Coordinates of C-alpha atoms and ligand atoms in Angstrom, one line a residue:
M774 CA -14.4 -33.2 23.2
K775 CA -14.5 -32.9 19.5
F776 CA -12.6 -29.6 19.3
Q777 CA -9.8 -30.5 21.7
M778 CA -8.9 -33.5 19.5
H779 CA -8.8 -31.3 16.4
G780 CA -6.8 -28.7 18.4
R781 CA -4.1 -31.2 19.1
V782 CA -4.0 -32.2 15.4
L783 CA -3.7 -28.5 14.6
L784 CA -0.8 -27.9 16.9
L785 CA 0.9 -31.0 15.7
S786 CA 0.4 -30.0 12.1
L787 CA 1.8 -26.5 12.8
L788 CA 4.8 -27.9 14.6
L789 CA 5.5 -30.5 11.9
T790 CA 5.2 -28.1 9.1
S791 CA 7.3 -25.4 10.9
G792 CA 10.0 -27.9 11.8
A793 CA 10.4 -29.3 8.4
A794 CA 10.7 -25.9 6.8
F795 CA 13.1 -24.6 9.4
A796 CA 15.4 -27.5 8.7
A797 CA 15.3 -26.6 5.0
D798 CA 15.6 -22.9 5.6
G799 CA 18.6 -21.1 4.0
A800 CA 19.2 -17.4 3.7
P801 CA 15.9 -15.5 3.6
K802 CA 14.7 -15.2 0.1
T803 CA 11.6 -13.9 -1.4
A804 CA 9.8 -15.8 -4.1
P805 CA 11.4 -15.2 -7.5
A806 CA 9.9 -12.2 -9.3
T807 CA 8.5 -13.8 -12.3
A808 CA 7.7 -10.5 -14.0
P809 CA 4.6 -10.5 -16.2
A810 CA 5.2 -10.2 -19.9
P811 CA 5.4 -6.5 -20.9
Q812 CA 1.9 -5.4 -21.9
A813 CA 1.7 -5.1 -25.6
Q814 CA -0.8 -2.3 -25.3
R815 CA -0.8 1.1 -23.7
P816 CA -3.9 2.5 -22.1
G817 CA -3.3 5.8 -23.8
H818 CA -4.7 7.7 -20.8
A819 CA -3.9 7.8 -17.1
G820 CA -5.6 7.0 -13.8
I821 CA -4.8 8.3 -10.4
A822 CA -6.6 7.6 -7.1
S823 CA -5.4 9.3 -3.9
A824 CA -6.7 10.4 -0.6
N825 CA -6.9 14.1 -1.5
F826 CA -8.0 15.9 -4.7
L827 CA -5.1 18.3 -4.6
A828 CA -2.7 15.4 -4.6
T829 CA -4.5 13.6 -7.5
N830 CA -4.4 16.9 -9.5
A831 CA -0.7 17.4 -8.7
G832 CA -0.1 14.0 -10.3
F833 CA -2.0 14.9 -13.4
E834 CA -0.1 18.3 -13.6
V835 CA 3.2 16.4 -13.7
L836 CA 1.9 13.9 -16.3
A837 CA 1.0 16.9 -18.4
K838 CA 4.6 18.1 -18.2
G839 CA 5.7 14.8 -19.8
G840 CA 6.2 12.8 -16.6
N841 CA 5.5 9.1 -16.2
A842 CA 3.6 7.3 -13.4
F843 CA 6.7 7.5 -11.2
D844 CA 7.1 11.3 -11.6
A845 CA 3.4 11.6 -10.9
A846 CA 3.9 9.5 -7.7
V847 CA 6.6 11.9 -6.5
A848 CA 4.2 14.8 -7.0
V849 CA 1.3 13.0 -5.3
A850 CA 3.3 11.8 -2.3
S851 CA 5.0 15.2 -1.7
T852 CA 1.6 17.0 -2.1
L853 CA 0.0 14.6 0.4
S854 CA 2.8 15.6 2.8
V855 CA 1.5 19.1 2.7
V856 CA -2.3 18.6 2.5
E857 CA -2.7 15.3 4.4
P858 CA 0.1 15.5 7.1
E859 CA -2.1 13.5 9.5
S860 CA -1.4 10.5 7.4
S861 CA 2.0 10.6 5.7
G862 CA 4.7 13.0 4.8
I863 CA 8.3 14.2 4.6
G864 CA 9.1 13.1 8.1
G865 CA 7.7 9.5 7.5
G866 CA 8.3 6.6 5.2
F867 CA 6.7 4.6 2.4
M868 CA 6.6 1.4 0.5
A869 CA 6.1 1.3 -3.3
T870 CA 5.4 -1.5 -5.7
L871 CA 6.2 -0.6 -9.3
H872 CA 5.6 -2.2 -12.7
I873 CA 7.8 -0.8 -15.5
A874 CA 5.9 -1.2 -18.7
K875 CA 8.9 -1.1 -21.0
T876 CA 10.8 -4.0 -19.5
G877 CA 8.0 -5.8 -17.7
E878 CA 10.0 -5.6 -14.6
N879 CA 8.5 -5.4 -11.1
V880 CA 10.4 -3.4 -8.4
F881 CA 9.7 -2.7 -4.7
I882 CA 11.0 0.4 -3.0
D883 CA 11.5 0.2 0.7
A884 CA 11.6 3.8 2.1
R885 CA 10.8 2.6 5.6
E886 CA 12.2 4.4 8.6
T887 CA 15.1 3.0 10.6
A888 CA 15.8 3.1 14.3
P889 CA 18.5 5.6 15.4
M890 CA 21.7 3.9 16.4
A891 CA 21.3 5.0 20.0
V892 CA 17.9 3.3 20.3
N893 CA 17.5 2.0 23.8
P894 CA 14.5 -0.3 24.7
K895 CA 14.6 1.1 28.2
D896 CA 13.4 4.4 26.9
Y897 CA 10.1 2.8 26.2
L898 CA 9.5 1.5 29.7
N899 CA 8.2 3.3 32.8
P900 CA 10.3 3.1 36.0
D901 CA 8.0 0.2 37.1
G902 CA 8.8 -1.7 34.0
T903 CA 5.4 -1.2 32.3
P904 CA 5.3 0.0 28.7
N905 CA 5.6 3.7 28.3
R906 CA 3.1 4.3 25.5
D907 CA 3.7 8.0 25.4
A908 CA 7.4 7.5 24.5
A909 CA 6.4 5.0 21.9
L910 CA 3.8 7.3 20.2
K911 CA 4.6 10.9 20.9
G912 CA 7.7 13.2 20.7
P913 CA 11.1 12.6 19.3
L914 CA 11.7 9.2 20.9
S915 CA 8.8 7.8 18.9
A916 CA 10.3 8.8 15.6
G917 CA 12.4 6.7 13.2
I918 CA 14.9 8.2 10.8
P919 CA 12.6 9.3 7.9
G920 CA 12.7 7.4 4.6
E921 CA 10.2 9.4 2.5
P922 CA 12.7 12.0 1.0
A923 CA 15.2 9.3 0.1
G924 CA 12.5 7.1 -1.4
L925 CA 11.1 9.9 -3.6
V926 CA 14.6 10.9 -4.8
L927 CA 15.3 7.3 -5.7
L928 CA 11.9 7.0 -7.5
A929 CA 12.5 10.2 -9.5
K930 CA 16.1 9.6 -10.4
K931 CA 16.0 5.9 -11.3
F932 CA 12.4 5.5 -12.6
G933 CA 11.1 9.0 -13.5
K934 CA 11.7 11.1 -16.6
L935 CA 11.6 14.6 -15.0
P936 CA 13.9 16.5 -12.7
L937 CA 12.8 16.8 -9.0
S938 CA 12.3 20.6 -9.5
V939 CA 9.3 19.7 -11.8
S940 CA 7.9 16.8 -9.9
L941 CA 8.1 18.5 -6.5
A942 CA 6.8 21.8 -7.8
P943 CA 3.1 21.3 -6.9
A944 CA 4.0 20.4 -3.3
I945 CA 6.3 23.4 -3.0
R946 CA 3.7 25.7 -4.5
T947 CA 0.9 24.3 -2.3
A948 CA 3.0 24.6 0.9
R949 CA 4.2 28.1 0.0
D950 CA 1.0 29.7 -1.4
G951 CA -1.3 27.7 0.9
F952 CA -4.5 25.7 0.7
K953 CA -7.8 25.1 2.6
P954 CA -7.3 22.2 5.0
D955 CA -10.1 19.6 4.6
P956 CA -12.3 18.6 7.5
R957 CA -10.3 15.5 8.2
L958 CA -7.0 17.5 8.8
L959 CA -8.9 20.1 10.9
H960 CA -10.4 17.2 13.0
S961 CA -6.9 15.6 13.4
I962 CA -5.4 18.8 14.6
A963 CA -8.2 19.4 17.1
E964 CA -7.9 15.8 18.3
E965 CA -4.1 16.0 18.8
Q966 CA -4.1 19.6 20.2
K967 CA -2.9 18.7 23.6
N968 CA 0.0 16.7 22.2
L969 CA 0.9 19.4 19.7
E970 CA 0.9 22.0 22.5
R971 CA 3.9 20.1 24.0
W972 CA 6.3 21.4 21.4
P973 CA 6.7 25.0 20.3
A974 CA 7.4 24.3 16.6
S975 CA 4.3 22.0 16.5
V976 CA 2.3 24.9 17.9
A977 CA 3.8 27.3 15.4
K978 CA 2.8 25.0 12.5
Y979 CA -0.5 23.5 13.5
L980 CA -1.9 25.9 16.1
P981 CA -1.4 29.4 14.7
G982 CA -2.3 31.9 17.4
G983 CA -2.6 29.0 19.8
K984 CA -5.7 27.5 18.1
P985 CA -6.5 24.9 15.4
P986 CA -6.9 26.4 12.0
V987 CA -10.4 27.4 11.0
A988 CA -12.4 25.8 8.2
G989 CA -12.2 27.8 5.0
E990 CA -9.0 29.7 5.9
I991 CA -5.9 29.4 3.8
W992 CA -3.1 27.6 5.6
R993 CA 0.6 27.8 4.6
D994 CA 3.7 25.9 5.5
P995 CA 6.7 27.9 4.3
D996 CA 9.2 25.8 6.2
Q997 CA 8.1 22.7 4.5
A998 CA 8.2 24.4 1.1
R999 CA 11.8 25.4 1.8
T1000 CA 12.8 21.9 2.8
W1001 CA 11.2 20.4 -0.4
E1002 CA 13.1 23.1 -2.4
L1003 CA 16.4 22.0 -0.9
I1004 CA 15.6 18.4 -1.8
A1005 CA 14.6 19.5 -5.3
Q1006 CA 18.0 21.3 -5.7
Q1007 CA 20.3 18.8 -3.9
G1008 CA 18.5 15.4 -3.9
D1009 CA 19.1 13.4 -0.7
A1010 CA 21.7 15.9 0.6
G1011 CA 18.9 18.5 0.8
F1012 CA 17.4 16.5 3.7
Y1013 CA 20.0 14.0 5.1
R1014 CA 23.0 16.4 5.2
G1015 CA 23.7 20.1 5.7
E1016 CA 21.2 22.6 6.9
T1017 CA 18.1 20.4 7.2
A1018 CA 20.0 17.5 8.9
Q1019 CA 21.5 19.8 11.4
K1020 CA 18.1 21.4 12.2
L1021 CA 16.5 18.0 12.6
V1022 CA 19.2 16.7 14.9
D1023 CA 19.3 19.8 17.0
A1024 CA 15.5 19.8 17.4
V1025 CA 15.3 16.1 18.3
R1026 CA 18.1 16.2 20.8
A1027 CA 16.9 19.4 22.5
A1028 CA 13.6 17.6 23.1
G1029 CA 15.1 14.5 24.6
G1030 CA 15.7 12.4 21.5
N1031 CA 18.8 10.6 20.4
W1032 CA 19.3 11.1 16.6
T1033 CA 22.7 11.9 15.2
L1034 CA 23.9 13.4 12.0
E1035 CA 25.3 10.0 11.1
D1036 CA 21.9 8.4 11.5
L1037 CA 20.6 10.7 8.8
A1038 CA 23.7 10.5 6.5
N1039 CA 23.6 6.7 6.7
Y1040 CA 19.9 6.4 5.7
R1041 CA 19.3 4.6 2.3
A1042 CA 16.1 3.8 0.6
K1043 CA 16.3 0.3 -0.8
E1044 CA 15.2 -1.6 -3.8
R1045 CA 14.0 -5.1 -3.0
T1046 CA 12.5 -8.0 -4.9
P1047 CA 8.7 -7.9 -4.5
I1048 CA 6.8 -11.0 -3.4
T1049 CA 5.1 -12.5 -6.5
I1050 CA 2.4 -15.2 -6.3
D1051 CA 0.1 -16.7 -9.0
Y1052 CA -3.5 -17.0 -8.0
Q1053 CA -6.3 -18.0 -10.3
G1054 CA -4.5 -16.8 -13.5
Y1055 CA -3.4 -13.5 -12.0
K1056 CA 0.0 -12.5 -10.8
I1057 CA -0.1 -10.7 -7.5
V1058 CA 3.0 -8.5 -7.0
T1059 CA 3.2 -7.2 -3.4
A1060 CA 5.3 -6.1 -0.5
P1061 CA 8.2 -8.1 0.9
P1062 CA 9.7 -7.7 4.4
P1063 CA 10.1 -5.3 6.2
S1064 CA 6.4 -5.4 5.4
S1065 CA 4.6 -8.4 6.7
G1066 CA 1.8 -7.7 4.1
G1067 CA 3.0 -9.6 1.1
V1068 CA 4.0 -12.6 3.1
A1069 CA 0.6 -12.7 4.8
I1070 CA -1.3 -12.1 1.6
A1071 CA 0.7 -14.9 -0.1
E1072 CA 0.1 -17.3 2.8
I1073 CA -3.6 -16.6 2.8
L1074 CA -3.9 -17.0 -0.9
N1075 CA -1.9 -20.2 -0.8
I1076 CA -4.4 -21.6 1.8
L1077 CA -7.4 -20.3 -0.1
R1078 CA -6.3 -21.9 -3.4
G1079 CA -7.4 -25.2 -1.9
Y1080 CA -11.1 -24.1 -1.8
D1081 CA -13.6 -23.1 -4.4
L1082 CA -14.8 -19.9 -2.7
A1083 CA -17.1 -19.0 -5.6
K1084 CA -19.2 -22.0 -4.9
M1085 CA -19.6 -21.5 -1.2
D1086 CA -22.4 -19.8 0.8
P1087 CA -21.2 -16.4 2.3
A1088 CA -20.7 -17.9 5.8
H1089 CA -18.4 -20.6 4.6
R1090 CA -16.6 -18.3 2.3
A1091 CA -16.0 -15.9 5.2
H1092 CA -15.1 -18.8 7.5
Y1093 CA -12.2 -20.1 5.3
I1094 CA -10.9 -16.6 4.7
I1095 CA -10.9 -15.8 8.4
E1096 CA -9.1 -19.0 9.3
A1097 CA -6.5 -18.2 6.6
M1098 CA -6.1 -14.7 8.1
R1099 CA -5.8 -16.1 11.6
R1100 CA -2.9 -18.4 10.6
A1101 CA -1.1 -15.7 8.5
F1102 CA -1.2 -13.2 11.4
R1103 CA 0.1 -15.8 13.8
D1104 CA 3.2 -16.1 11.6
H1105 CA 3.4 -12.4 11.2
N1106 CA 3.8 -12.0 15.0
D1107 CA 6.2 -14.9 15.4
Y1108 CA 8.6 -14.6 12.5
L1109 CA 8.8 -11.3 10.6
G1110 CA 11.1 -8.3 10.8
D1111 CA 13.7 -6.4 8.8
P1112 CA 15.4 -8.8 6.3
D1113 CA 18.7 -7.0 6.8
F1114 CA 18.7 -8.0 10.4
V1115 CA 16.7 -11.2 10.9
K1116 CA 16.7 -14.6 9.3
M1117 CA 13.1 -15.4 8.4
P1118 CA 11.7 -18.7 7.2
L1119 CA 10.3 -17.1 4.1
D1120 CA 10.7 -20.3 2.1
M1121 CA 8.4 -22.0 4.5
L1122 CA 5.9 -19.2 4.9
L1123 CA 5.6 -18.8 1.1
S1124 CA 5.6 -22.5 0.3
P1125 CA 2.4 -24.2 -1.0
Y1126 CA 3.2 -27.2 1.1
Y1127 CA 3.2 -25.2 4.3
A1128 CA -0.2 -23.8 3.2
D1129 CA -1.4 -27.4 2.6
G1130 CA -0.5 -28.2 6.2
L1131 CA -2.3 -25.1 7.5
R1132 CA -5.3 -25.9 5.4
Q1133 CA -5.6 -29.3 6.9
S1134 CA -5.9 -27.8 10.3
I1135 CA -9.0 -25.8 9.3
L1136 CA -12.3 -27.5 10.3
A1137 CA -15.2 -27.4 7.9
D1138 CA -17.8 -25.8 10.2
Q1139 CA -15.9 -24.6 13.2
A1140 CA -13.7 -21.6 14.1
T1141 CA -10.2 -22.5 15.5
P1142 CA -9.8 -20.5 18.7
S1143 CA -6.5 -18.5 18.6
S1144 CA -6.1 -19.5 22.3
M1145 CA -4.9 -22.9 20.9
L1146 CA -1.8 -20.7 20.6
P1147 CA -1.1 -17.5 22.8
H1148 CA -3.6 -14.8 23.8
G1149 CA -3.9 -11.1 23.1
P1150 CA -5.3 -7.6 23.6
A1151 CA -7.5 -5.0 22.1
H1152 CA -6.8 -3.2 18.9
D1153 CA -7.5 0.1 17.2
P1154 CA -7.6 -0.1 13.5
G1155 CA -6.5 3.6 13.2
M1156 CA -7.0 5.7 10.1
H1157 CA -3.8 7.5 9.5
T1158 CA -1.5 6.6 6.7
T1159 CA -2.3 7.0 3.0
H1160 CA -2.3 4.9 -0.2
F1161 CA -2.4 6.0 -3.8
S1162 CA -2.5 4.1 -7.1
I1163 CA -1.4 5.3 -10.5
I1164 CA -1.4 3.8 -14.0
D1165 CA 0.0 6.0 -16.8
K1166 CA -0.7 6.1 -20.5
D1167 CA 2.2 3.7 -21.2
G1168 CA 1.0 1.1 -18.8
N1169 CA 3.5 1.9 -16.0
M1170 CA 1.9 1.1 -12.7
V1171 CA 2.7 2.2 -9.2
G1172 CA 1.1 1.7 -5.8
I1173 CA 2.5 3.6 -2.8
T1174 CA 1.5 3.3 0.8
S1175 CA 3.0 6.1 2.9
T1176 CA 2.8 6.8 6.5
V1177 CA 3.9 8.9 9.6
N1178 CA 2.1 6.0 11.5
Y1179 CA -0.5 7.2 14.0
I1180 CA -2.6 10.4 13.7
L1181 CA -0.1 13.3 13.0
G1182 CA 2.8 10.9 13.7
S1183 CA 4.8 11.9 16.8
T1184 CA 3.1 15.3 16.7
F1185 CA 6.6 16.7 17.0
V1186 CA 7.7 19.2 14.4
A1187 CA 11.5 19.9 14.1
K1188 CA 11.9 23.7 14.3
G1189 CA 12.7 25.5 11.1
T1190 CA 12.1 22.5 8.8
G1191 CA 8.3 22.1 8.6
V1192 CA 9.1 18.4 9.1
L1193 CA 6.5 16.6 11.2
L1194 CA 8.2 13.5 12.6
N1195 CA 6.7 10.0 12.4
D1196 CA 6.0 7.8 15.4
E1197 CA 7.0 4.6 13.6
M1198 CA 9.1 3.3 16.5
D1199 CA 5.8 1.9 17.9
D1200 CA 5.8 -0.6 14.9
F1201 CA 8.8 -2.3 16.6
A1202 CA 8.0 -4.9 19.3
L1203 CA 9.4 -2.3 21.8
V1204 CA 8.4 -4.4 24.7
P1205 CA 8.2 -8.1 24.0
N1206 CA 4.7 -9.6 23.9
K1207 CA 3.0 -6.2 24.6
P1208 CA 0.7 -4.9 21.8
N1209 CA 1.5 -1.9 19.7
V1210 CA -1.2 0.6 18.8
Y1211 CA -2.7 -1.8 16.3
G1212 CA -2.8 -4.7 18.8
L1213 CA 0.0 -6.4 17.0
L1214 CA 2.4 -8.4 19.1
G1215 CA 6.0 -9.0 18.0
S1216 CA 8.8 -11.3 18.7
K1217 CA 12.6 -10.9 18.8
A1218 CA 12.5 -10.7 15.0
N1219 CA 11.0 -7.2 15.3
A1220 CA 12.9 -6.0 18.3
P1221 CA 14.4 -2.5 18.0
V1222 CA 18.0 -2.3 17.0
G1223 CA 20.0 0.7 15.7
G1224 CA 19.7 1.0 11.9
K1225 CA 17.0 -1.7 11.7
R1226 CA 13.6 -1.1 10.0
M1227 CA 10.5 -1.7 12.0
L1228 CA 8.0 -4.2 10.6
S1229 CA 5.1 -2.7 8.6
S1230 CA 1.8 -3.9 7.3
M1231 CA 1.9 -1.7 4.3
S1232 CA 1.0 -3.7 1.2
P1233 CA 0.9 -1.7 -2.0
S1234 CA -0.1 -4.5 -4.5
L1235 CA -0.4 -5.0 -8.3
V1236 CA -2.7 -7.6 -9.7
V1237 CA -1.7 -8.4 -13.2
G1238 CA -3.9 -10.5 -15.5
K1239 CA -4.3 -11.3 -19.1
D1240 CA -7.5 -9.3 -19.5
R1241 CA -7.4 -7.0 -16.5
S1242 CA -4.9 -5.5 -14.0
A1243 CA -5.2 -3.4 -10.9
V1244 CA -3.2 -1.3 -8.4
I1245 CA -4.6 -1.8 -4.9
G1246 CA -3.7 -0.5 -1.4
S1247 CA -5.1 1.1 1.7
P1248 CA -4.1 2.5 5.1
G1249 CA -5.4 0.9 8.3
G1250 CA -2.5 -0.5 10.4
S1251 CA -2.9 -4.3 10.6
T1252 CA -6.2 -4.2 8.7
I1253 CA -4.2 -3.1 5.6
I1254 CA -3.3 -6.7 4.9
T1255 CA -6.9 -8.0 5.0
Q1256 CA -8.3 -5.0 3.1
V1257 CA -5.8 -5.6 0.3
L1258 CA -6.5 -9.3 0.3
E1259 CA -10.3 -8.7 0.1
G1260 CA -9.6 -6.1 -2.7
I1261 CA -7.6 -8.7 -4.6
L1262 CA -10.3 -11.4 -4.3
H1263 CA -13.0 -8.9 -5.3
F1264 CA -11.0 -7.8 -8.3
I1265 CA -10.5 -11.4 -9.4
D1266 CA -14.2 -11.9 -9.0
G1267 CA -14.6 -9.3 -11.7
Q1268 CA -15.6 -6.2 -9.6
S1269 CA -14.9 -2.7 -10.8
A1270 CA -12.6 -0.2 -9.0
Q1271 CA -15.7 1.6 -7.6
Q1272 CA -17.1 -1.6 -6.2
I1273 CA -13.8 -2.7 -4.7
V1274 CA -13.2 0.5 -2.7
A1275 CA -16.9 0.4 -1.5
D1276 CA -17.1 -3.2 -0.5
K1277 CA -17.8 -3.8 3.2
R1278 CA -14.9 -5.4 5.1
F1279 CA -14.1 -7.9 7.8
H1280 CA -10.8 -8.6 9.6
H1281 CA -9.2 -11.1 11.8
Q1282 CA -5.6 -10.8 13.0
F1283 CA -5.2 -13.9 15.2
L1284 CA -5.2 -11.9 18.4
P1285 CA -7.5 -10.6 19.7
D1286 CA -9.6 -13.7 18.6
E1287 CA -12.4 -11.7 17.2
V1288 CA -13.7 -10.9 13.7
F1289 CA -14.0 -7.2 13.2
V1290 CA -17.0 -6.5 11.0
E1291 CA -18.1 -3.4 9.2
D1292 CA -21.9 -2.8 9.4
G1293 CA -23.5 -4.7 6.5
V1294 CA -20.6 -7.0 5.6
F1295 CA -22.6 -10.1 6.6
D1296 CA -26.4 -10.4 6.5
A1297 CA -28.2 -11.7 9.6
A1298 CA -28.3 -15.3 8.5
T1299 CA -24.6 -15.3 7.7
S1300 CA -23.7 -13.7 11.0
E1301 CA -25.7 -16.3 12.8
Q1302 CA -24.0 -19.1 10.9
L1303 CA -20.6 -17.7 11.7
R1304 CA -21.5 -17.4 15.4
K1305 CA -22.6 -21.0 15.4
M1306 CA -19.2 -21.9 14.0
G1307 CA -17.6 -20.3 17.0
Y1308 CA -16.7 -16.8 15.8
T1309 CA -17.1 -13.7 17.9
L1310 CA -18.2 -10.9 15.6
K1311 CA -17.2 -7.5 16.8
P1312 CA -18.8 -4.5 15.1
R1313 CA -16.3 -1.7 14.2
E1314 CA -16.5 1.8 12.7
P1315 CA -15.7 1.6 9.0
W1316 CA -12.0 1.4 8.4
G1317 CA -9.6 2.0 5.6
F1318 CA -9.1 4.5 2.8
M1319 CA -8.6 2.4 -0.3
N1320 CA -7.5 3.9 -3.6
V1321 CA -7.7 1.7 -6.7
V1322 CA -6.9 2.0 -10.4
T1323 CA -7.9 -0.8 -12.7
W1324 CA -7.0 -1.4 -16.4
D1325 CA -9.1 -3.5 -18.7
H1326 CA -6.7 -4.7 -21.4
R1327 CA -9.5 -5.7 -23.7
D1328 CA -10.7 -2.2 -24.4
N1329 CA -7.7 -0.4 -22.7
K1330 CA -10.1 1.3 -20.3
L1331 CA -8.8 2.6 -17.0
D1332 CA -10.9 3.2 -13.9
A1333 CA -9.9 5.0 -10.8
A1334 CA -11.8 5.0 -7.5
S1335 CA -11.3 6.4 -4.0
D1336 CA -12.9 5.0 -0.9
P1337 CA -16.4 6.4 -0.4
R1338 CA -15.8 6.2 3.4
R1339 CA -13.6 9.4 3.0
P1340 CA -15.0 12.2 0.9
S1341 CA -11.7 14.0 0.4
G1342 CA -10.3 11.3 -1.9
L1343 CA -10.3 11.6 -5.7
G1344 CA -10.0 8.8 -8.3
K1345 CA -9.8 10.3 -11.8
V1346 CA -9.0 9.2 -15.3
E1347 CA -7.8 11.6 -18.0
Ligands
DON1632 O1 3.6 0.5 8.7 C1 2.6 0.2 9.3 O2 2.1 -0.9 9.2 C2 1.8 1.2 10.1 N1 2.7 2.3 10.5 C3 0.7 1.8 9.3 C4 -0.1 2.7 10.0 C5 -1.5 2.9 9.5 O3 -1.9 2.3 8.5 C6 -2.3 3.8 10.3 N2 -3.7 3.8 9.9 N3 -4.4 4.0 9.1

């Protein structure tokens, strides 16, 4: 049989390429950050695209006070914590990719959550040894130590121009004075009502009078306002020590969790070297581990650079992109984790020679079944996490993807703090070879260990070219990686910010061995051709919430666009 023969070639090729690179593997390193030359020009105006108009406007408010893109990012992220808590917030974490116009430097901020030191994998198993999905996704055991406050303090103090009292002011005001929740937040609260009802402080915050808030009514969060105020006054200490830390630990432990004051006091947001890759004259600056996103995007682009996608019919273009996605996600599952804990063969995964080997295993007109390797389960792309993009008048650029993980995180609010805790522990491979909520499988590299960061798919990315640059990112669990990849390819094809966010999407993540397709992404003839090549096309509800800002250096024009799939977003240029 034709395919079996090729399959053996594929396996052999994978083994040979992996083996060679393992032998050569030293300490994990990311590709050198060859920073683009500082832009000679300045746009002279700013663009912000975020998932909520109140957050976009908070960013502009802080720019008007003399802030730069990084101060604006602090305002946008903290306001999202108040108005879009179903997606991200003070009890979660984020990843940020920054371009500093003055020096041309690119920086990555890792404000990812960590496992508490007392983490015990047995807590995520039922007595019969099956995975306990409730412990992984709801309540205090599902929560990692938050990174968002430390990350924002680092962003403000090292890269911003304004004090936190100014950049956090819009969030504090919005939480204290109140706002009208948008339909998406109301829907999220209704959807999670049963879980919220399990914890009194969650009821007090999200179910006033025992019911979800009503559309059109003002909703306030004075506890969260107070916690942000403490952070504005004391920096990290306002959250990770003293009053707030004590309240967080007391609440978590009273509800069966295992956090300690030390876990909080020891948390640090980290600066890391971003992954940088050249592709068709553009420099892509993206997320390193503990995100898998940048490694996967680089691996996919390295494979794709061997093809002339522009000259292909849509079915073959999709075929080669899907095969590259499949191979990158296989490596995601097998190798990646927190760089402070695991040795990863990044030199191999980022090497063009490794990509050459993988490319050779791709057949011209035929899908490669993932079952040539292991097999896997269903997947829910999820819609809870947020991304925003900013370019300021001086050409500073920042993309931040921020999350509490699943819808309203753990649904657990720590009494007296207004802090809704994340459920990021599910991003660890809590039970080996069992899928997380995004259908992702993990290996030992992503096993839970005290102090370790769980692997993420968050991929805030910069695309820096001679004539045009862009900040691109989106939520969507494992689909983040393929959305950002498709966004990068569309930008390089010359598309505008508005087109990029609206483009229809497809996704393959190795397992399950299916291509998720948004209605309209392929016409009937292309779908038929892909089926003939061996692909299973699986229709999915639209996914993602992409927010993009582009900069055309030729006329210094900025464009900002928010995903039309979600009406609450706002992309604005001023
Ligand atoms: O870090 C991650 O990869 C996930 N916690 C992100 C979750 C997400 O994007 C949810 N959906 N939109």
